[in-house]
XYZ file of C-alpha atoms in Angstrom:
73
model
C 6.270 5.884 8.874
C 5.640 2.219 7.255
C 5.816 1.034 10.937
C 1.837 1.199 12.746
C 1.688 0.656 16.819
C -1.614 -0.893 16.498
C -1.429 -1.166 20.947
C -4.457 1.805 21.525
C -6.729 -0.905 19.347
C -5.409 -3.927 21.640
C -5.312 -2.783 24.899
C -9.433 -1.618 23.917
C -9.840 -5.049 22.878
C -8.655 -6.387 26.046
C -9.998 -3.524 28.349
C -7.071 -2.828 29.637
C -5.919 0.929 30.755
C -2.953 2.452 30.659
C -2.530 2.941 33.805
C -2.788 -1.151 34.537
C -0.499 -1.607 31.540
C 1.937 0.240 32.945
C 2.047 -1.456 36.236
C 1.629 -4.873 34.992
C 4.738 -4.418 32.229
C 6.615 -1.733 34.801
C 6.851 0.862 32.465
C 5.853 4.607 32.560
C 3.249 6.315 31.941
C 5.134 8.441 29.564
C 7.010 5.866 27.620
C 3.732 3.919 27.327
C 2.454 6.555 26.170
C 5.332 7.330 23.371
C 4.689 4.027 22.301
C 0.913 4.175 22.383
C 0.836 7.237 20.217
C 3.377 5.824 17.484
C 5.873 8.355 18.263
C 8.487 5.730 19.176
C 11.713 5.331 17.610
C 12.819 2.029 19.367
C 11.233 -0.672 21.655
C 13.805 -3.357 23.396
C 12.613 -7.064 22.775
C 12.100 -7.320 26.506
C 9.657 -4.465 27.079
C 7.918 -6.062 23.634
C 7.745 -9.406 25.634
C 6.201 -7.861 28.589
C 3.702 -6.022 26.462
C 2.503 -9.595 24.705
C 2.279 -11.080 27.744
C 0.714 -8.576 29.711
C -2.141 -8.702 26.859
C -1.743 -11.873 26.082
C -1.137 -11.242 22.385
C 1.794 -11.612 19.382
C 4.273 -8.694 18.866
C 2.528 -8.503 15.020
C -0.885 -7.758 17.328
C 0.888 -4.614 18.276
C 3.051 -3.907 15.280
C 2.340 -3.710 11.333
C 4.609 -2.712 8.159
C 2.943 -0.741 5.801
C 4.642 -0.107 2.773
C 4.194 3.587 2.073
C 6.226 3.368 -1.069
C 4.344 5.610 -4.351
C 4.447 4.009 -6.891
C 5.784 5.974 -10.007
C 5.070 5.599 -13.786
């Protein structure tokens, strides 16, 4: 997937669990945890907002394109 939740490497930068997370952006554990581990499909702009502001960071802290593309010859 060219899309990389980079949040595990934030939320260790800012010492944050996610069990505070979760509190702080009133989310579940569970769907935190989807979105922790990558295996996401979707994330709303709001629950995005609450994440950056909860760590006090930019959504392209959290998220990064990769382009997986081979290229052929």
């Amino acid at each position: 997937m060219p899309i990389i939740v980079n949040l595990d490497v934030i939320m260790a930068k800012r010492k944050i669990s996610l069990n505070e997370l979760s509190e702080r952006v009133d989310l579940t554990l569970s769907n935190l945890s989807i979105l922790k581990t990558g295996k996401a499909k979707a994330i709303r702009f709001s629950t995005l907002e609450a994440i950056c502001k909860a760590l006090d960071c930019q959504p392209s802290d959290i998220l990064e394109y990769v382009n997986d593309e081979k290229s052929t010859t």
